[in-house]
XYZ file of C-alpha atoms in Angstrom:
349
model
C 44.427 -4.031 -5.251
C 40.916 -4.950 -6.248
C 37.682 -4.928 -4.291
C 37.271 -7.143 -1.206
C 35.624 -10.507 -1.762
C 31.970 -11.029 -0.826
C 32.827 -12.278 2.629
C 34.839 -9.132 3.341
C 32.100 -6.916 1.930
C 29.492 -8.364 4.290
C 31.795 -7.632 7.224
C 32.825 -4.082 6.329
C 30.646 -2.367 8.889
C 29.688 -5.271 11.124
C 33.042 -4.930 12.901
C 36.031 -2.580 12.827
C 37.773 -3.165 9.479
C 41.128 -1.946 8.129
C 42.203 -2.405 4.522
C 45.238 -1.147 2.603
C 45.085 -0.422 -1.120
C 47.821 0.401 -3.619
C 47.235 2.776 -6.518
C 47.875 1.237 -9.926
C 48.191 2.981 -13.266
C 44.441 3.089 -13.831
C 43.890 4.916 -10.560
C 46.593 7.539 -10.984
C 45.222 11.088 -11.010
C 41.767 10.205 -9.686
C 40.074 11.739 -6.679
C 40.653 9.696 -3.544
C 36.954 9.201 -2.805
C 36.157 8.082 -6.352
C 39.087 5.651 -6.459
C 38.255 4.107 -3.083
C 34.633 3.737 -4.160
C 35.782 1.822 -7.246
C 38.236 -0.530 -5.499
C 35.974 -1.243 -2.535
C 32.884 -1.891 -4.624
C 29.242 -1.444 -3.679
C 29.581 -2.445 -0.018
C 30.227 1.176 1.035
C 28.449 4.098 -0.574
C 30.520 6.968 -1.902
C 28.936 9.378 0.577
C 29.964 7.023 3.399
C 33.530 6.916 2.061
C 33.611 10.724 1.885
C 32.438 10.894 5.497
C 35.173 8.467 6.565
C 37.834 10.499 4.752
C 36.722 13.730 6.422
C 36.799 12.032 9.829
C 40.469 11.074 9.381
C 39.883 7.387 8.721
C 42.122 7.277 5.626
C 45.915 7.279 5.985
C 48.174 7.879 3.007
C 51.919 8.324 2.840
C 52.201 8.574 6.616
C 49.457 11.124 7.263
C 45.696 11.376 7.494
C 44.040 12.478 4.255
C 40.913 14.465 5.108
C 40.007 15.885 1.694
C 37.854 13.603 -0.537
C 39.105 15.492 -3.626
C 42.751 14.648 -2.886
C 44.468 13.479 -6.104
C 46.307 10.167 -5.914
C 49.408 8.935 -7.744
C 50.557 5.535 -8.973
C 52.383 3.502 -6.336
C 50.902 5.324 -3.339
C 49.232 3.256 -0.639
C 46.170 4.217 1.380
C 44.749 2.536 4.468
C 41.038 2.867 5.167
C 39.775 2.131 8.669
C 36.051 1.606 9.008
C 35.109 1.782 12.698
C 32.782 -0.794 14.187
C 29.176 0.176 13.629
C 27.838 2.086 16.591
C 24.767 0.739 18.360
C 21.627 2.401 17.070
C 20.153 5.037 19.349
C 16.596 3.630 19.247
C 16.185 0.583 21.466
C 14.995 -2.747 20.043
C 11.405 -3.507 21.027
C 9.445 -6.729 20.615
C 6.633 -5.238 18.529
C 4.792 -7.747 16.293
C 5.439 -7.312 12.568
C 3.710 -8.668 9.476
C 6.751 -9.695 7.412
C 5.953 -10.238 3.731
C 9.536 -11.031 2.665
C 13.059 -10.939 4.060
C 16.583 -11.749 2.937
C 20.097 -10.541 3.783
C 19.628 -7.219 1.986
C 16.098 -6.081 2.812
C 12.836 -6.731 4.597
C 9.309 -6.016 3.323
C 6.602 -5.376 5.904
C 2.868 -4.754 5.909
C 2.764 -1.771 8.277
C -0.358 -1.464 10.415
C -2.121 1.853 10.863
C -1.067 3.639 14.046
C 2.596 2.595 13.834
C 5.035 5.499 13.444
C 7.880 4.650 11.050
C 10.830 6.462 12.645
C 11.570 7.758 16.175
C 11.055 11.496 16.532
C 10.166 13.956 19.303
C 7.045 12.597 20.955
C 7.579 9.118 19.486
C 10.984 7.887 20.675
C 9.724 4.344 21.154
C 7.081 2.008 19.773
C 8.057 2.711 16.148
C 8.696 0.516 13.130
C 12.438 1.153 13.542
C 12.312 -0.114 17.141
C 10.454 -3.202 15.956
C 12.917 -3.877 13.122
C 15.932 -3.491 15.417
C 14.488 -6.284 17.544
C 13.402 -8.429 14.619
C 16.566 -8.115 12.485
C 19.114 -8.131 15.303
C 22.619 -9.021 14.153
C 21.565 -9.296 10.498
C 21.797 -5.490 10.253
C 25.283 -4.802 8.870
C 25.113 -1.044 9.384
C 23.686 1.911 7.469
C 26.178 4.748 7.331
C 28.180 3.168 10.152
C 25.239 2.613 12.493
C 23.433 -0.687 13.083
C 19.978 0.367 12.015
C 17.354 -0.400 9.398
C 17.586 1.836 6.323
C 14.330 3.705 5.776
C 14.063 4.548 2.069
C 10.419 5.676 2.047
C 7.764 6.339 4.653
C 4.073 5.895 5.264
C 2.163 8.266 7.532
C 1.458 6.899 10.993
C -2.197 6.282 10.185
C -1.601 4.891 6.692
C -1.273 1.119 6.471
C 0.419 -1.033 3.867
C 3.548 -2.295 2.156
C 6.999 -0.873 2.923
C 10.514 -2.014 2.040
C 13.410 -1.385 4.431
C 17.130 -1.900 3.697
C 19.361 -4.005 5.947
C 22.729 -3.134 4.346
C 24.450 0.054 3.253
C 24.474 -1.030 -0.391
C 20.769 -1.940 -0.424
C 19.980 1.361 1.281
C 21.892 3.338 -1.341
C 20.347 1.580 -4.351
C 16.786 1.569 -3.010
C 17.101 5.237 -2.031
C 18.158 6.054 -5.581
C 15.187 4.124 -6.986
C 12.689 5.929 -4.758
C 14.300 9.314 -5.472
C 13.854 8.599 -9.181
C 10.152 7.753 -8.579
C 10.299 4.976 -11.172
C 10.965 7.310 -14.103
C 13.915 5.218 -15.294
C 13.207 1.974 -13.450
C 10.502 -0.405 -12.346
C 9.343 1.195 -9.106
C 5.546 1.102 -8.681
C 3.404 2.198 -5.744
C -0.376 1.818 -5.679
C -2.682 2.889 -2.853
C -6.331 2.273 -2.048
C -8.201 5.325 -0.766
C -11.837 5.808 0.237
C -12.904 9.387 -0.446
C -15.899 11.626 0.042
C -17.841 11.970 -3.191
C -16.336 10.814 -6.455
C -14.300 12.461 -9.225
C -16.348 13.200 -12.331
C -13.987 11.186 -14.494
C -13.156 7.555 -13.776
C -9.454 8.256 -14.142
C -7.229 11.271 -14.193
C -3.930 12.881 -13.229
C -3.446 15.494 -10.521
C -0.383 17.596 -11.276
C -0.161 20.218 -8.542
C 2.972 21.320 -6.628
C 3.004 20.936 -2.851
C 4.514 23.171 -0.202
C 4.107 24.236 3.397
C 0.621 24.891 4.711
C 0.053 28.532 5.620
C -1.312 27.730 9.100
C 0.637 24.613 10.081
C 4.285 23.577 9.758
C 3.298 19.874 9.824
C 0.748 20.046 7.012
C 1.090 20.507 3.260
C -0.940 22.389 0.677
C -1.108 22.935 -3.063
C 0.971 26.061 -3.728
C 1.990 28.157 -6.763
C 4.746 26.516 -8.789
C 6.993 29.546 -8.431
C 7.011 29.553 -4.638
C 10.405 28.771 -3.087
C 9.186 25.677 -1.229
C 7.042 24.309 -4.081
C 7.788 20.688 -4.940
C 6.634 18.951 -8.124
C 3.904 16.407 -7.267
C 1.909 14.120 -9.565
C -0.758 11.556 -8.606
C -2.653 9.335 -11.044
C -6.030 8.026 -9.884
C -8.567 5.435 -11.037
C -12.069 5.199 -9.543
C -12.653 1.545 -8.685
C -16.093 1.754 -7.064
C -18.720 4.404 -6.384
C -20.994 4.227 -3.352
C -24.527 5.635 -3.562
C -24.161 6.785 -7.176
C -27.221 8.319 -8.789
C -28.194 8.354 -12.437
C -26.082 11.445 -13.063
C -22.937 9.749 -11.793
C -22.859 11.604 -8.477
C -21.811 9.451 -5.532
C -21.686 9.765 -1.775
C -18.221 8.154 -1.606
C -15.799 6.242 -3.793
C -12.947 3.773 -3.608
C -10.021 5.117 -5.627
C -6.676 3.602 -6.605
C -3.877 6.162 -6.541
C -0.455 5.697 -8.109
C 2.413 8.015 -7.276
C 4.720 9.583 -9.837
C 6.352 11.564 -7.032
C 6.549 10.909 -3.317
C 5.773 14.074 -1.360
C 4.615 14.277 2.247
C 0.823 13.740 2.478
C 0.676 13.783 -1.334
C -2.420 11.632 -1.900
C -4.272 13.214 0.995
C -3.620 16.767 -0.208
C -4.196 16.032 -3.897
C -7.537 14.307 -3.349
C -8.675 17.145 -1.082
C -7.515 19.609 -3.748
C -9.935 18.151 -6.321
C -12.763 18.178 -3.766
C -12.636 14.545 -2.608
C -10.701 14.251 0.645
C -10.191 10.922 2.335
C -12.818 9.689 4.765
C -11.430 9.891 8.292
C -8.720 12.435 7.454
C -8.544 14.692 10.503
C -6.348 17.256 8.755
C -7.622 17.656 5.211
C -11.298 16.635 5.411
C -12.580 18.753 8.291
C -15.114 20.552 6.104
C -16.729 17.185 5.270
C -17.359 15.983 8.833
C -21.051 16.900 8.793
C -21.588 14.903 5.595
C -21.792 11.759 7.710
C -25.147 12.989 9.070
C -26.693 12.313 5.652
C -25.879 8.607 5.851
C -28.454 5.934 6.734
C -28.635 5.396 10.472
C -27.357 1.804 10.320
C -23.981 2.760 8.859
C -23.577 6.272 10.234
C -21.683 5.184 13.391
C -19.192 3.083 11.379
C -18.257 5.932 9.058
C -18.322 8.584 11.789
C -16.029 6.531 14.023
C -13.460 5.649 11.354
C -10.307 6.637 13.245
C -7.839 7.505 10.488
C -7.455 8.561 6.870
C -8.815 5.724 4.746
C -5.562 5.043 2.910
C -3.665 1.792 2.379
C -0.465 1.118 0.410
C -1.691 -1.960 -1.467
C 1.136 -2.608 -3.944
C 4.878 -2.054 -4.056
C 7.116 -3.250 -6.915
C 10.854 -2.662 -7.310
C 14.090 -4.213 -8.537
C 15.989 -6.108 -5.860
C 19.160 -4.063 -5.147
C 21.400 -7.158 -5.168
C 19.914 -9.622 -7.674
C 18.119 -7.190 -9.975
C 14.991 -9.381 -9.781
C 11.695 -7.580 -10.223
C 9.777 -8.042 -6.986
C 6.115 -7.243 -6.383
C 4.256 -7.294 -3.069
C 0.525 -6.875 -2.517
C -1.314 -6.543 0.791
C -5.090 -6.302 0.998
C -6.581 -3.430 3.016
C -6.865 -4.186 6.743
C -10.093 -5.043 8.541
C -11.024 -1.467 9.438
C -11.082 -0.386 5.795
C -12.890 -3.563 4.784
C -15.554 -2.834 7.375
C -15.843 0.733 6.089
C -16.350 -0.326 2.461
C -18.833 -3.059 3.459
C -20.879 -0.416 5.261
C -20.777 1.899 2.246
C -21.890 -0.963 -0.011
C -25.445 -0.629 1.234
C -25.774 2.856 -0.249
């Protein structure tokens, strides 16, 4: 038996579904999980199928098959039961969202600063996930058997900008693969606008420095030796777009920098820019040594810079291939008003 038609695929995890498949000659000798993945198609990820097998959701020859590696034979029949998607644990909340694009497979949002992406201890409500549960409602078909939005990448709470979120299991799988690949073999692009203290000597450059746990804090990251057990490869490319208060020697009080990620590590841009001596204005974690620098600013702009409440970082551009159509999609969101006010103040330097 072949894969379900499109109508069946859309319903796989929206309600309890039971399908029976018969092994033909092409399937004989294959692993059960691989064969089911082929006959079902892209509507269920292979990892989801493996989970269903282990939970006893596949019956074959009168018994439950619980081993994904089970070898199948021609003429055997297997029944897969996909339970109805469980309600998501986070509660839907009517939080306003800036939706840049939406279809049946995904939604693209312009996340404001201050909005946590995913519920976690200390932030069980008021998150982007809560907002998307309310906004998307029944259009969520289930990610891994749960009616929830599929988070494939994150922005820090105090970083604003463009994010894509999956609405189906298939979109979640394909987008996750694209982000894990960091665009090395595809068309994924991510560009950020940052406002930093000082300015790099060169107008463009690449920061290739592995990141790991910070020695004094489990929530922070630091540049660490490549051989350390927790070291993760991290590469950021930067381009200086504007210098503020530059003198004849090219020194500047601050700069606006575009950063493009070749990897996607926690706090990557923030740590990398601090590593080369130019941390982000407003960064309470990685720019503490620069707090007194604000006292050297002209009095008329000093309060604006001193009061900037977050790291000056905005995800301006996101480009990727649509997981269903293959269309190259590109979304751009200008920096929000707080960053615009900050750069206008720095313009007088």
